[in-house]
Every structure is written in C-alpha cells, then in structure tokens.
C-alpha cells in the first residue's frame, strides 16, 4: 500500500471514529444519570450515526456513480427516501422508543437514571427529537456528492494532462529519430571522406 493510500485509509478511520463519537460527546448527561453513555437516547444516536456512516460509503462508492451519474433519478430518489426512513425510524425502534407512542407530560427521571428513553414533553414531536439526524443525513449526502464531483474533476484534469503529455511525446519522438538519423548519416559521410582522403 502506497503512502497516499495509507494516508487516505487513516483519514477514513479517524473520520469514522470521530463521526461515531459525536453522540457520546454531545449527549446531554444530567448529574443524576450515571451511565449516560449507555443510555437509550445515546445508543439511538450511535446507531443512527453508524447507519449514516454506512450510507455515506454506499452513496459515495456505488449510488452516485452507478445510479445518479447514470441519470436513474427515480431509483436514486427512492433509495435516498428508504435510507432516510431507516435512519430516522430504525434506531428509535431498536432502542424501544416507538415514534408513534402518545405524548406524555414531563420526563421520567427514574427511567432516565437507569438509561431509559425519556418520555417526550407534550409539545415535542418525534421530528424535533430526530432533527439532528435529518441534518446529518443531508450533510452526508451533500458531502459525498461534493467529494465525488471533486474526484471526477481531478481525474478529468489528470487525464487531460496525460493526453497533453502523450501528444507532446508523439510530436517530439519523430524529431528525435530524424535528428539521430541525420547525425548517423553525417558521421558516415565524414568517415567515408576520411577513408577516401587517406587512400
């Protein structure tokens, strides 16, 4: 593996760890909650971020080049919609928090202390709870699109440069061969002249 590939690999690993660590770093942790890292809201956000990370690589390495750039826009939008619904709903369902449960007033402190999922306030909606997932999902899509567009521009510039170099080599090579043959021909004439003069 070359240095550039090692650097890219290390960058991907570091970025993935940092992205997965966001829920732990920014999770609200009341003083009475001891194990907030293993609480259900933190686990929900961790699962959502893991799904988004998986979707980022799927989107970057497959969907953009095989679906979006092939102008299969309906299929692309359907896949994005399914991924969006999975990322918004699946983490909550896996941590025992139904998005369709009726609203209740207040927060159950005893559940929160034991890592439970706090009950939503009456005026809070499920969308408000997962709005950071929606924001991160949009960032993942835009970031992977920008990366792919940048890579395509870089590849096209490199191919253009290689084509220009190839054209220059094609222009230089005949001249080099012609000059070499002229040099050999001139050397042969001089040798013939010196042999004739000595005889």
Short mmCIF file of N, CA and C in Angstrom, two decimals:
data_model
loop_
_atom_site.label_atom_id
_atom_site.label_comp_id
_atom_site.label_asym_id
_atom_site.label_seq_id
_atom_site.Cartn_x
_atom_site.Cartn_y
_atom_site.Cartn_z
N UNK A 1 0.85 -1.19 0.00
CA UNK A 1 0.00 0.00 0.00
C UNK A 1 0.89 1.25 0.00
N UNK A 2 0.61 2.16 -0.91
CA UNK A 2 1.43 3.37 -1.03
C UNK A 2 1.12 4.34 0.11
N UNK A 3 2.00 5.37 0.23
CA UNK A 3 1.81 6.37 1.28
C UNK A 3 0.48 7.10 1.14
N UNK A 4 0.10 7.42 -0.10
CA UNK A 4 -1.17 8.13 -0.32
C UNK A 4 -2.35 7.28 0.12
N UNK A 5 -2.29 5.97 -0.18
CA UNK A 5 -3.39 5.08 0.22
C UNK A 5 -3.43 4.91 1.73
N UNK A 6 -2.25 4.83 2.36
CA UNK A 6 -2.20 4.74 3.82
C UNK A 6 -2.80 5.99 4.46
N UNK A 7 -2.44 7.15 3.93
CA UNK A 7 -2.98 8.40 4.46
C UNK A 7 -4.50 8.46 4.30
N UNK A 8 -4.98 8.04 3.14
CA UNK A 8 -6.43 8.04 2.91
C UNK A 8 -7.13 7.07 3.86
N UNK A 9 -6.51 5.89 4.06
CA UNK A 9 -7.09 4.89 4.96
C UNK A 9 -7.16 5.42 6.39
N UNK A 10 -6.06 6.02 6.86
CA UNK A 10 -6.02 6.57 8.22
C UNK A 10 -7.03 7.71 8.37
N UNK A 11 -7.15 8.54 7.32
CA UNK A 11 -8.12 9.63 7.36
C UNK A 11 -9.55 9.11 7.44
N UNK A 12 -9.84 8.05 6.69
CA UNK A 12 -11.18 7.45 6.73
C UNK A 12 -11.48 6.87 8.12
N UNK A 13 -10.50 6.16 8.69
CA UNK A 13 -10.71 5.55 10.01
C UNK A 13 -10.91 6.63 11.07
N UNK A 14 -10.04 7.66 11.05
CA UNK A 14 -10.15 8.75 12.03
C UNK A 14 -11.48 9.49 11.88
N UNK A 15 -11.87 9.76 10.65
CA UNK A 15 -13.15 10.44 10.41
C UNK A 15 -14.33 9.61 10.87
N UNK A 16 -14.28 8.30 10.63
CA UNK A 16 -15.36 7.41 11.05
C UNK A 16 -15.48 7.37 12.57
N UNK A 17 -14.34 7.26 13.25
CA UNK A 17 -14.36 7.23 14.72
C UNK A 17 -14.90 8.54 15.28
N UNK A 18 -14.46 9.66 14.69
CA UNK A 18 -14.94 10.97 15.16
C UNK A 18 -16.43 11.11 14.93
N UNK A 19 -16.92 10.64 13.77
CA UNK A 19 -18.35 10.74 13.48
C UNK A 19 -19.17 9.88 14.43
N UNK A 20 -18.68 8.66 14.71
CA UNK A 20 -19.39 7.78 15.63
C UNK A 20 -19.32 8.30 17.07
N UNK A 21 -18.31 9.10 17.37
CA UNK A 21 -18.17 9.62 18.73
C UNK A 21 -19.01 10.85 19.01
N UNK A 22 -19.64 11.41 17.97
CA UNK A 22 -20.45 12.62 18.18
C UNK A 22 -21.55 12.41 19.21
N UNK A 23 -22.34 11.31 19.15
CA UNK A 23 -23.41 11.16 20.14
C UNK A 23 -22.90 11.10 21.58
N UNK A 24 -21.73 10.49 21.79
CA UNK A 24 -21.19 10.39 23.15
C UNK A 24 -20.70 11.75 23.63
N UNK A 25 -20.09 12.52 22.72
CA UNK A 25 -19.53 13.81 23.12
C UNK A 25 -20.59 14.86 23.37
N UNK A 26 -21.66 14.83 22.58
CA UNK A 26 -22.67 15.88 22.70
C UNK A 26 -23.93 15.43 23.43
N UNK A 27 -23.94 14.18 23.92
CA UNK A 27 -25.13 13.68 24.61
C UNK A 27 -25.35 14.44 25.91
N UNK A 28 -26.59 14.87 26.15
CA UNK A 28 -26.86 15.51 27.44
C UNK A 28 -26.78 14.48 28.57
N UNK A 29 -26.08 14.81 29.63
CA UNK A 29 -25.94 13.87 30.74
C UNK A 29 -26.24 14.57 32.05
N UNK A 30 -27.48 14.41 32.54
CA UNK A 30 -27.82 15.01 33.82
C UNK A 30 -26.95 14.45 34.94
N UNK A 31 -26.75 15.20 36.02
CA UNK A 31 -25.89 14.75 37.11
C UNK A 31 -26.39 13.47 37.75
N UNK A 32 -27.74 13.26 37.75
CA UNK A 32 -28.26 12.07 38.42
C UNK A 32 -28.13 10.82 37.56
N UNK A 33 -27.79 10.99 36.27
CA UNK A 33 -27.66 9.83 35.38
C UNK A 33 -26.21 9.41 35.33
N UNK A 34 -25.93 8.22 35.83
CA UNK A 34 -24.55 7.75 35.95
C UNK A 34 -24.03 7.25 34.60
N UNK A 35 -24.73 6.32 33.99
CA UNK A 35 -24.26 5.69 32.76
C UNK A 35 -24.94 6.32 31.55
N UNK A 36 -24.71 7.59 31.35
CA UNK A 36 -25.38 8.27 30.23
C UNK A 36 -24.86 7.78 28.88
N UNK A 37 -23.60 7.27 28.85
CA UNK A 37 -23.03 6.78 27.58
C UNK A 37 -23.84 5.59 27.07
N UNK A 38 -24.37 4.78 27.99
CA UNK A 38 -25.12 3.59 27.60
C UNK A 38 -26.63 3.81 27.70
N UNK A 39 -27.05 5.06 27.80
CA UNK A 39 -28.48 5.34 27.85
C UNK A 39 -29.10 5.12 26.48
N UNK A 40 -30.39 4.92 26.48
CA UNK A 40 -31.07 4.62 25.21
C UNK A 40 -31.01 5.78 24.21
N UNK A 41 -31.16 7.04 24.64
CA UNK A 41 -31.01 8.12 23.66
C UNK A 41 -29.63 8.16 23.01
N UNK A 42 -28.58 7.91 23.82
CA UNK A 42 -27.22 7.90 23.25
C UNK A 42 -27.05 6.72 22.31
N UNK A 43 -27.56 5.55 22.71
CA UNK A 43 -27.47 4.38 21.83
C UNK A 43 -28.26 4.60 20.54
N UNK A 44 -29.41 5.26 20.65
CA UNK A 44 -30.20 5.57 19.45
C UNK A 44 -29.39 6.43 18.49
N UNK A 45 -28.75 7.48 19.01
CA UNK A 45 -27.95 8.36 18.16
C UNK A 45 -26.73 7.64 17.61
N UNK A 46 -26.15 6.75 18.40
CA UNK A 46 -24.98 5.99 17.95
C UNK A 46 -25.36 5.06 16.80
N UNK A 47 -26.51 4.38 16.92
CA UNK A 47 -26.98 3.51 15.84
C UNK A 47 -27.28 4.33 14.59
N UNK A 48 -27.91 5.49 14.78
CA UNK A 48 -28.23 6.36 13.64
C UNK A 48 -26.95 6.82 12.93
N UNK A 49 -25.93 7.19 13.70
CA UNK A 49 -24.67 7.63 13.09
C UNK A 49 -23.97 6.49 12.37
N UNK A 50 -24.03 5.27 12.94
CA UNK A 50 -23.44 4.11 12.28
C UNK A 50 -24.14 3.84 10.95
N UNK A 51 -25.46 3.94 10.93
CA UNK A 51 -26.21 3.76 9.68
C UNK A 51 -25.86 4.84 8.67
N UNK A 52 -25.70 6.08 9.16
CA UNK A 52 -25.34 7.17 8.25
C UNK A 52 -23.94 6.99 7.67
N UNK A 53 -23.04 6.48 8.50
CA UNK A 53 -21.68 6.21 8.02
C UNK A 53 -21.70 5.12 6.95
N UNK A 54 -22.48 4.07 7.19
CA UNK A 54 -22.63 3.01 6.20
C UNK A 54 -23.24 3.55 4.91
N UNK A 55 -24.24 4.42 5.05
CA UNK A 55 -24.88 5.02 3.88
C UNK A 55 -23.91 5.94 3.13
N UNK A 56 -23.05 6.64 3.87
CA UNK A 56 -22.08 7.53 3.21
C UNK A 56 -21.22 6.74 2.22
N UNK A 57 -20.66 5.60 2.68
CA UNK A 57 -19.80 4.82 1.79
C UNK A 57 -20.59 4.17 0.67
N UNK A 58 -21.82 3.72 0.96
CA UNK A 58 -22.67 3.17 -0.09
C UNK A 58 -23.00 4.25 -1.13
N UNK A 59 -23.30 5.44 -0.65
CA UNK A 59 -23.65 6.55 -1.54
C UNK A 59 -22.44 6.99 -2.37
N UNK A 60 -21.28 7.08 -1.70
CA UNK A 60 -20.09 7.59 -2.38
C UNK A 60 -19.55 6.60 -3.41
N UNK A 61 -19.45 5.33 -3.04
CA UNK A 61 -18.81 4.34 -3.91
C UNK A 61 -19.77 3.66 -4.89
N UNK A 62 -21.07 3.74 -4.64
CA UNK A 62 -21.98 3.00 -5.51
C UNK A 62 -23.10 3.86 -6.10
N UNK A 63 -23.89 4.50 -5.21
CA UNK A 63 -25.09 5.18 -5.70
C UNK A 63 -24.80 6.33 -6.64
N UNK A 64 -23.79 7.14 -6.33
CA UNK A 64 -23.52 8.32 -7.17
C UNK A 64 -23.08 7.90 -8.57
N UNK A 65 -22.11 6.98 -8.62
CA UNK A 65 -21.56 6.60 -9.93
C UNK A 65 -22.47 5.66 -10.71
N UNK A 66 -23.12 4.71 -10.01
CA UNK A 66 -23.91 3.68 -10.70
C UNK A 66 -25.37 4.08 -10.90
N UNK A 67 -25.85 5.03 -10.12
CA UNK A 67 -27.27 5.39 -10.23
C UNK A 67 -27.43 6.87 -10.62
N UNK A 68 -26.84 7.77 -9.82
CA UNK A 68 -27.05 9.21 -10.06
C UNK A 68 -26.44 9.67 -11.38
N UNK A 69 -25.16 9.33 -11.61
CA UNK A 69 -24.50 9.76 -12.84
C UNK A 69 -25.01 9.02 -14.07
N UNK A 70 -25.72 7.91 -13.86
CA UNK A 70 -26.35 7.20 -14.98
C UNK A 70 -27.74 7.76 -15.29
N UNK A 71 -28.11 8.84 -14.57
CA UNK A 71 -29.38 9.55 -14.76
C UNK A 71 -30.59 8.68 -14.44
N UNK A 72 -30.43 7.78 -13.47
CA UNK A 72 -31.57 6.98 -12.99
C UNK A 72 -32.10 7.66 -11.74
N UNK A 73 -32.69 8.83 -11.95
CA UNK A 73 -33.03 9.72 -10.84
C UNK A 73 -34.17 9.18 -9.97
N UNK A 74 -35.13 8.49 -10.57
CA UNK A 74 -36.26 7.98 -9.78
C UNK A 74 -35.76 6.91 -8.81
N UNK A 75 -34.94 5.99 -9.32
CA UNK A 75 -34.38 4.95 -8.45
C UNK A 75 -33.50 5.58 -7.36
N UNK A 76 -32.73 6.58 -7.74
CA UNK A 76 -31.86 7.27 -6.77
C UNK A 76 -32.69 7.90 -5.66
N UNK A 77 -33.76 8.61 -6.03
CA UNK A 77 -34.62 9.26 -5.02
C UNK A 77 -35.30 8.23 -4.13
N UNK A 78 -35.73 7.10 -4.69
CA UNK A 78 -36.35 6.05 -3.89
C UNK A 78 -35.38 5.47 -2.87
N UNK A 79 -34.14 5.24 -3.29
CA UNK A 79 -33.13 4.70 -2.37
C UNK A 79 -32.83 5.71 -1.27
N UNK A 80 -32.73 6.98 -1.63
CA UNK A 80 -32.49 8.03 -0.63
C UNK A 80 -33.65 8.08 0.37
N UNK A 81 -34.87 7.97 -0.12
CA UNK A 81 -36.05 8.02 0.76
C UNK A 81 -36.07 6.83 1.72
N UNK A 82 -35.79 5.63 1.20
CA UNK A 82 -35.77 4.43 2.05
C UNK A 82 -34.67 4.55 3.10
N UNK A 83 -33.49 5.00 2.68
CA UNK A 83 -32.38 5.18 3.63
C UNK A 83 -32.73 6.21 4.69
N UNK A 84 -33.39 7.29 4.29
CA UNK A 84 -33.80 8.33 5.23
C UNK A 84 -34.77 7.79 6.27
N UNK A 85 -35.76 7.03 5.83
CA UNK A 85 -36.73 6.45 6.76
C UNK A 85 -36.08 5.45 7.70
N UNK A 86 -35.17 4.64 7.18
CA UNK A 86 -34.47 3.67 8.03
C UNK A 86 -33.64 4.38 9.10
N UNK A 87 -32.92 5.42 8.69
CA UNK A 87 -32.05 6.13 9.64
C UNK A 87 -32.87 6.88 10.68
N UNK A 88 -34.05 7.36 10.30
CA UNK A 88 -34.89 8.10 11.25
C UNK A 88 -35.66 7.18 12.19
N UNK A 89 -36.14 6.04 11.68
CA UNK A 89 -37.04 5.20 12.47
C UNK A 89 -36.36 4.02 13.15
N UNK A 90 -35.45 3.35 12.43
CA UNK A 90 -34.87 2.10 12.96
C UNK A 90 -34.14 2.28 14.29
N UNK A 91 -33.29 3.30 14.46
CA UNK A 91 -32.61 3.45 15.76
C UNK A 91 -33.57 3.60 16.94
N UNK A 92 -34.67 4.35 16.74
CA UNK A 92 -35.65 4.51 17.82
C UNK A 92 -36.36 3.19 18.12
N UNK A 93 -36.71 2.45 17.06
CA UNK A 93 -37.38 1.18 17.27
C UNK A 93 -36.47 0.16 17.95
N UNK A 94 -35.19 0.17 17.59
CA UNK A 94 -34.24 -0.78 18.19
C UNK A 94 -33.98 -0.48 19.67
N UNK A 95 -34.14 0.77 20.06
CA UNK A 95 -33.91 1.13 21.47
C UNK A 95 -35.22 1.21 22.26
N UNK A 96 -36.29 0.65 21.70
CA UNK A 96 -37.55 0.55 22.42
C UNK A 96 -38.32 1.84 22.54
N UNK A 97 -38.16 2.72 21.57
CA UNK A 97 -38.84 4.01 21.62
C UNK A 97 -39.68 4.14 20.37
N UNK A 98 -40.99 3.94 20.51
CA UNK A 98 -41.87 3.99 19.35
C UNK A 98 -42.14 5.43 18.95
N UNK A 99 -41.92 5.76 17.68
CA UNK A 99 -42.21 7.14 17.24
C UNK A 99 -43.69 7.49 17.33
N UNK A 100 -44.56 6.45 17.39
CA UNK A 100 -46.00 6.70 17.36
C UNK A 100 -46.63 6.64 18.75
N UNK A 101 -45.79 6.56 19.81
CA UNK A 101 -46.38 6.49 21.14
C UNK A 101 -47.02 7.82 21.49
N UNK A 102 -48.10 7.78 22.29
CA UNK A 102 -48.75 9.05 22.65
C UNK A 102 -47.86 9.91 23.51
N UNK A 103 -48.00 11.22 23.37
CA UNK A 103 -47.19 12.16 24.15
C UNK A 103 -47.61 12.14 25.61
N UNK A 104 -46.66 12.29 26.47
CA UNK A 104 -46.93 12.41 27.90
C UNK A 104 -46.16 13.61 28.41
N UNK A 105 -46.68 14.17 29.47
CA UNK A 105 -46.02 15.34 30.04
C UNK A 105 -44.82 14.91 30.85
N UNK A 106 -43.77 15.71 30.77
CA UNK A 106 -42.62 15.53 31.65
C UNK A 106 -41.67 14.44 31.21
N UNK A 107 -40.67 14.19 32.07
CA UNK A 107 -39.65 13.19 31.81
C UNK A 107 -39.59 12.26 33.01
N UNK A 108 -39.57 10.98 32.74
CA UNK A 108 -39.46 10.03 33.84
C UNK A 108 -38.02 9.99 34.31
N UNK A 109 -37.75 10.61 35.46
CA UNK A 109 -36.39 10.69 35.97
C UNK A 109 -35.85 9.32 36.31
N UNK A 110 -36.72 8.45 36.86
CA UNK A 110 -36.22 7.12 37.25
C UNK A 110 -35.78 6.33 36.03
N UNK A 111 -36.51 6.48 34.89
CA UNK A 111 -36.08 5.80 33.66
C UNK A 111 -34.81 6.41 33.13
N UNK A 112 -34.71 7.74 33.20
CA UNK A 112 -33.52 8.43 32.71
C UNK A 112 -32.30 8.03 33.51
N UNK A 113 -32.48 7.83 34.84
CA UNK A 113 -31.34 7.46 35.68
C UNK A 113 -30.83 6.07 35.35
N UNK A 114 -31.71 5.20 34.87
CA UNK A 114 -31.31 3.84 34.55
C UNK A 114 -31.07 3.66 33.05
N UNK A 115 -30.88 4.74 32.36
CA UNK A 115 -30.56 4.64 30.93
C UNK A 115 -31.77 4.46 30.05
N UNK A 116 -32.97 4.72 30.59
CA UNK A 116 -34.18 4.56 29.79
C UNK A 116 -34.35 5.70 28.81
N UNK A 117 -35.36 5.55 27.96
CA UNK A 117 -35.66 6.60 26.99
C UNK A 117 -36.61 7.59 27.63
N UNK A 118 -36.22 8.84 27.80
CA UNK A 118 -37.11 9.81 28.42
C UNK A 118 -38.40 9.97 27.62
N UNK A 119 -39.49 10.21 28.36
CA UNK A 119 -40.76 10.45 27.70
C UNK A 119 -40.76 11.86 27.12
N UNK A 120 -41.33 12.01 25.92
CA UNK A 120 -41.34 13.32 25.28
C UNK A 120 -42.30 14.27 25.97
N UNK A 121 -41.93 15.53 26.05
CA UNK A 121 -42.89 16.52 26.54
C UNK A 121 -44.10 16.58 25.60
N UNK A 122 -45.19 17.13 26.09
CA UNK A 122 -46.43 17.11 25.32
C UNK A 122 -46.31 17.92 24.04
N UNK A 123 -45.54 19.00 24.08
CA UNK A 123 -45.43 19.85 22.91
C UNK A 123 -44.28 19.47 21.98
N UNK A 124 -43.57 18.37 22.31
CA UNK A 124 -42.44 17.94 21.47
C UNK A 124 -42.91 16.87 20.51
N UNK A 125 -42.44 16.93 19.28
CA UNK A 125 -42.78 15.92 18.28
C UNK A 125 -41.58 15.02 18.03
N UNK A 126 -41.86 13.90 17.38
CA UNK A 126 -40.79 12.96 17.06
C UNK A 126 -39.79 13.60 16.11
N UNK A 127 -40.27 14.45 15.19
CA UNK A 127 -39.39 15.13 14.25
C UNK A 127 -38.40 16.03 14.99
N UNK A 128 -38.88 16.70 16.04
CA UNK A 128 -37.99 17.56 16.82
C UNK A 128 -36.91 16.74 17.53
N UNK A 129 -37.27 15.51 17.93
CA UNK A 129 -36.29 14.65 18.59
C UNK A 129 -35.18 14.21 17.65
N UNK A 130 -35.54 13.97 16.40
CA UNK A 130 -34.55 13.43 15.45
C UNK A 130 -34.12 14.45 14.42
N UNK A 131 -34.35 15.74 14.69
CA UNK A 131 -33.99 16.75 13.68
C UNK A 131 -32.49 16.77 13.41
N UNK A 132 -31.67 16.40 14.42
CA UNK A 132 -30.22 16.34 14.17
C UNK A 132 -29.88 15.19 13.24
N UNK A 133 -30.68 14.11 13.26
CA UNK A 133 -30.46 13.02 12.29
C UNK A 133 -30.75 13.50 10.87
N UNK A 134 -31.82 14.27 10.74
CA UNK A 134 -32.19 14.80 9.42
C UNK A 134 -31.08 15.72 8.89
N UNK A 135 -30.57 16.57 9.78
CA UNK A 135 -29.50 17.49 9.38
C UNK A 135 -28.24 16.71 8.98
N UNK A 136 -27.85 15.72 9.80
CA UNK A 136 -26.65 14.93 9.48
C UNK A 136 -26.83 14.13 8.20
N UNK A 137 -28.03 13.62 7.97
CA UNK A 137 -28.29 12.86 6.74
C UNK A 137 -28.10 13.75 5.51
N UNK A 138 -28.63 14.98 5.58
CA UNK A 138 -28.45 15.93 4.47
C UNK A 138 -26.98 16.27 4.28
N UNK A 139 -26.24 16.43 5.39
CA UNK A 139 -24.81 16.73 5.29
C UNK A 139 -24.06 15.57 4.65
N UNK A 140 -24.41 14.34 5.03
CA UNK A 140 -23.76 13.15 4.46
C UNK A 140 -23.97 13.09 2.95
N UNK A 141 -25.19 13.35 2.50
CA UNK A 141 -25.48 13.30 1.05
C UNK A 141 -24.70 14.39 0.31
N UNK A 142 -24.76 15.61 0.82
CA UNK A 142 -24.07 16.72 0.14
C UNK A 142 -22.56 16.55 0.16
N UNK A 143 -22.02 16.09 1.30
CA UNK A 143 -20.57 15.93 1.41
C UNK A 143 -20.06 14.85 0.46
N UNK A 144 -20.77 13.72 0.39
CA UNK A 144 -20.33 12.65 -0.51
C UNK A 144 -20.47 13.08 -1.97
N UNK A 145 -21.52 13.86 -2.30
CA UNK A 145 -21.67 14.36 -3.67
C UNK A 145 -20.53 15.31 -4.03
N UNK A 146 -20.21 16.22 -3.12
CA UNK A 146 -19.11 17.16 -3.37
C UNK A 146 -17.78 16.44 -3.51
N UNK A 147 -17.55 15.42 -2.69
CA UNK A 147 -16.31 14.64 -2.80
C UNK A 147 -16.21 13.94 -4.15
N UNK A 148 -17.33 13.34 -4.59
CA UNK A 148 -17.31 12.63 -5.86
C UNK A 148 -17.11 13.60 -7.03
N UNK A 149 -17.77 14.76 -6.99
CA UNK A 149 -17.59 15.76 -8.05
C UNK A 149 -16.15 16.25 -8.09
N UNK A 150 -15.56 16.48 -6.89
CA UNK A 150 -14.16 16.90 -6.83
C UNK A 150 -13.24 15.83 -7.40
N UNK A 151 -13.51 14.56 -7.07
CA UNK A 151 -12.69 13.47 -7.59
C UNK A 151 -12.81 13.35 -9.10
N UNK A 152 -14.01 13.52 -9.61
CA UNK A 152 -14.20 13.44 -11.07
C UNK A 152 -13.47 14.59 -11.77
N UNK A 153 -13.54 15.79 -11.20
CA UNK A 153 -12.80 16.92 -11.79
C UNK A 153 -11.30 16.67 -11.75
N UNK A 154 -10.82 16.12 -10.63
CA UNK A 154 -9.40 15.82 -10.51
C UNK A 154 -8.97 14.77 -11.53
N UNK A 155 -9.80 13.72 -11.70
CA UNK A 155 -9.47 12.68 -12.67
C UNK A 155 -9.49 13.22 -14.09
N UNK A 156 -10.46 14.08 -14.40
CA UNK A 156 -10.53 14.63 -15.75
C UNK A 156 -9.34 15.55 -16.04
N UNK A 157 -8.91 16.32 -15.03
CA UNK A 157 -7.72 17.16 -15.20
C UNK A 157 -6.47 16.31 -15.40
N UNK A 158 -6.37 15.22 -14.63
CA UNK A 158 -5.21 14.33 -14.76
C UNK A 158 -5.19 13.66 -16.13
N UNK A 159 -6.37 13.21 -16.60
CA UNK A 159 -6.44 12.58 -17.92
C UNK A 159 -6.10 13.59 -19.02
N UNK A 160 -6.56 14.84 -18.83
CA UNK A 160 -6.23 15.88 -19.81
C UNK A 160 -4.73 16.14 -19.84
N UNK A 161 -4.12 16.18 -18.64
CA UNK A 161 -2.67 16.40 -18.57
C UNK A 161 -1.91 15.24 -19.22
N UNK A 162 -2.36 14.01 -18.95
CA UNK A 162 -1.70 12.84 -19.55
C UNK A 162 -1.85 12.83 -21.06
N UNK A 163 -3.01 13.27 -21.55
CA UNK A 163 -3.22 13.32 -23.00
C UNK A 163 -2.31 14.38 -23.63
N UNK A 164 -2.16 15.52 -22.96
CA UNK A 164 -1.27 16.56 -23.48
C UNK A 164 0.18 16.09 -23.51
N UNK A 165 0.59 15.38 -22.45
CA UNK A 165 1.96 14.83 -22.41
C UNK A 165 2.17 13.82 -23.53
N UNK A 166 1.14 12.97 -23.77
CA UNK A 166 1.25 11.97 -24.83
C UNK A 166 1.37 12.63 -26.20
N UNK A 167 0.61 13.71 -26.40
CA UNK A 167 0.69 14.44 -27.68
C UNK A 167 2.07 15.07 -27.86
N UNK A 168 2.60 15.65 -26.79
CA UNK A 168 3.94 16.24 -26.86
C UNK A 168 5.00 15.19 -27.16
N UNK A 169 4.85 14.01 -26.52
CA UNK A 169 5.82 12.93 -26.80
C UNK A 169 5.72 12.47 -28.24
N UNK A 170 4.49 12.40 -28.75
CA UNK A 170 4.32 12.00 -30.15
C UNK A 170 4.92 13.02 -31.10
N UNK A 171 4.88 14.31 -30.70
CA UNK A 171 5.49 15.35 -31.54
C UNK A 171 7.00 15.34 -31.44
N UNK A 172 7.51 15.02 -30.26
CA UNK A 172 8.97 15.07 -30.05
C UNK A 172 9.65 13.84 -30.64
N UNK A 173 9.08 12.69 -30.54
CA UNK A 173 9.75 11.45 -30.95
C UNK A 173 10.16 11.42 -32.42
N UNK A 174 9.30 11.81 -33.36
CA UNK A 174 9.76 11.81 -34.76
C UNK A 174 10.94 12.75 -35.00
N UNK A 175 10.92 13.91 -34.35
CA UNK A 175 12.04 14.84 -34.50
C UNK A 175 13.32 14.24 -33.92
N UNK A 176 13.19 13.59 -32.78
CA UNK A 176 14.37 12.97 -32.16
C UNK A 176 14.94 11.90 -33.08
N UNK A 177 14.04 11.05 -33.64
CA UNK A 177 14.50 9.99 -34.55
C UNK A 177 15.14 10.59 -35.81
N UNK A 178 14.51 11.63 -36.33
CA UNK A 178 15.03 12.27 -37.53
C UNK A 178 16.42 12.88 -37.26
N UNK A 179 16.58 13.55 -36.15
CA UNK A 179 17.88 14.15 -35.79
C UNK A 179 18.95 13.09 -35.58
N UNK A 180 18.55 11.97 -34.95
CA UNK A 180 19.51 10.88 -34.74
C UNK A 180 19.98 10.31 -36.07
N UNK A 181 19.02 10.08 -36.97
CA UNK A 181 19.38 9.53 -38.29
C UNK A 181 20.26 10.51 -39.07
N UNK A 182 19.97 11.80 -38.96
CA UNK A 182 20.80 12.80 -39.62
C UNK A 182 22.21 12.79 -39.05
N UNK A 183 22.31 12.64 -37.72
CA UNK A 183 23.63 12.58 -37.11
C UNK A 183 24.43 11.38 -37.57
N UNK A 184 23.76 10.22 -37.65
CA UNK A 184 24.44 9.00 -38.13
C UNK A 184 24.86 9.16 -39.59
N UNK A 185 23.97 9.75 -40.38
CA UNK A 185 24.28 9.95 -41.79
C UNK A 185 25.47 10.90 -41.97
N UNK A 186 25.51 11.98 -41.20
CA UNK A 186 26.63 12.92 -41.28
C UNK A 186 27.92 12.26 -40.84
N UNK A 187 27.86 11.45 -39.78
CA UNK A 187 29.05 10.74 -39.30
C UNK A 187 29.56 9.77 -40.36
N UNK A 188 28.66 9.07 -41.04
CA UNK A 188 29.05 8.12 -42.08
C UNK A 188 29.72 8.84 -43.24
N UNK A 189 29.21 10.02 -43.62
CA UNK A 189 29.81 10.79 -44.72
C UNK A 189 31.22 11.23 -44.35
N UNK A 190 31.39 11.69 -43.07
CA UNK A 190 32.72 12.12 -42.65
C UNK A 190 33.70 10.95 -42.65
N UNK A 191 33.26 9.81 -42.19
CA UNK A 191 34.13 8.63 -42.17
C UNK A 191 34.51 8.22 -43.60
N UNK A 192 33.54 8.27 -44.51
CA UNK A 192 33.82 7.91 -45.89
C UNK A 192 34.80 8.89 -46.52
N UNK A 193 34.64 10.18 -46.19
CA UNK A 193 35.54 11.21 -46.74
C UNK A 193 36.95 11.01 -46.22
N UNK A 194 37.10 10.69 -44.94
CA UNK A 194 38.44 10.50 -44.38
C UNK A 194 39.09 9.25 -44.94
N UNK A 195 38.32 8.19 -45.20
CA UNK A 195 38.90 6.96 -45.79
C UNK A 195 39.34 7.24 -47.23
N UNK A 196 38.55 8.00 -47.97
CA UNK A 196 38.88 8.33 -49.37
C UNK A 196 40.15 9.19 -49.41
N UNK A 197 40.27 10.15 -48.47
CA UNK A 197 41.41 11.04 -48.46
C UNK A 197 42.69 10.28 -48.09
N UNK A 198 42.60 9.32 -47.21
CA UNK A 198 43.81 8.58 -46.80
C UNK A 198 44.27 7.61 -47.87
N UNK A 199 43.33 7.12 -48.70
CA UNK A 199 43.71 6.21 -49.77
C UNK A 199 44.18 7.00 -50.98
#
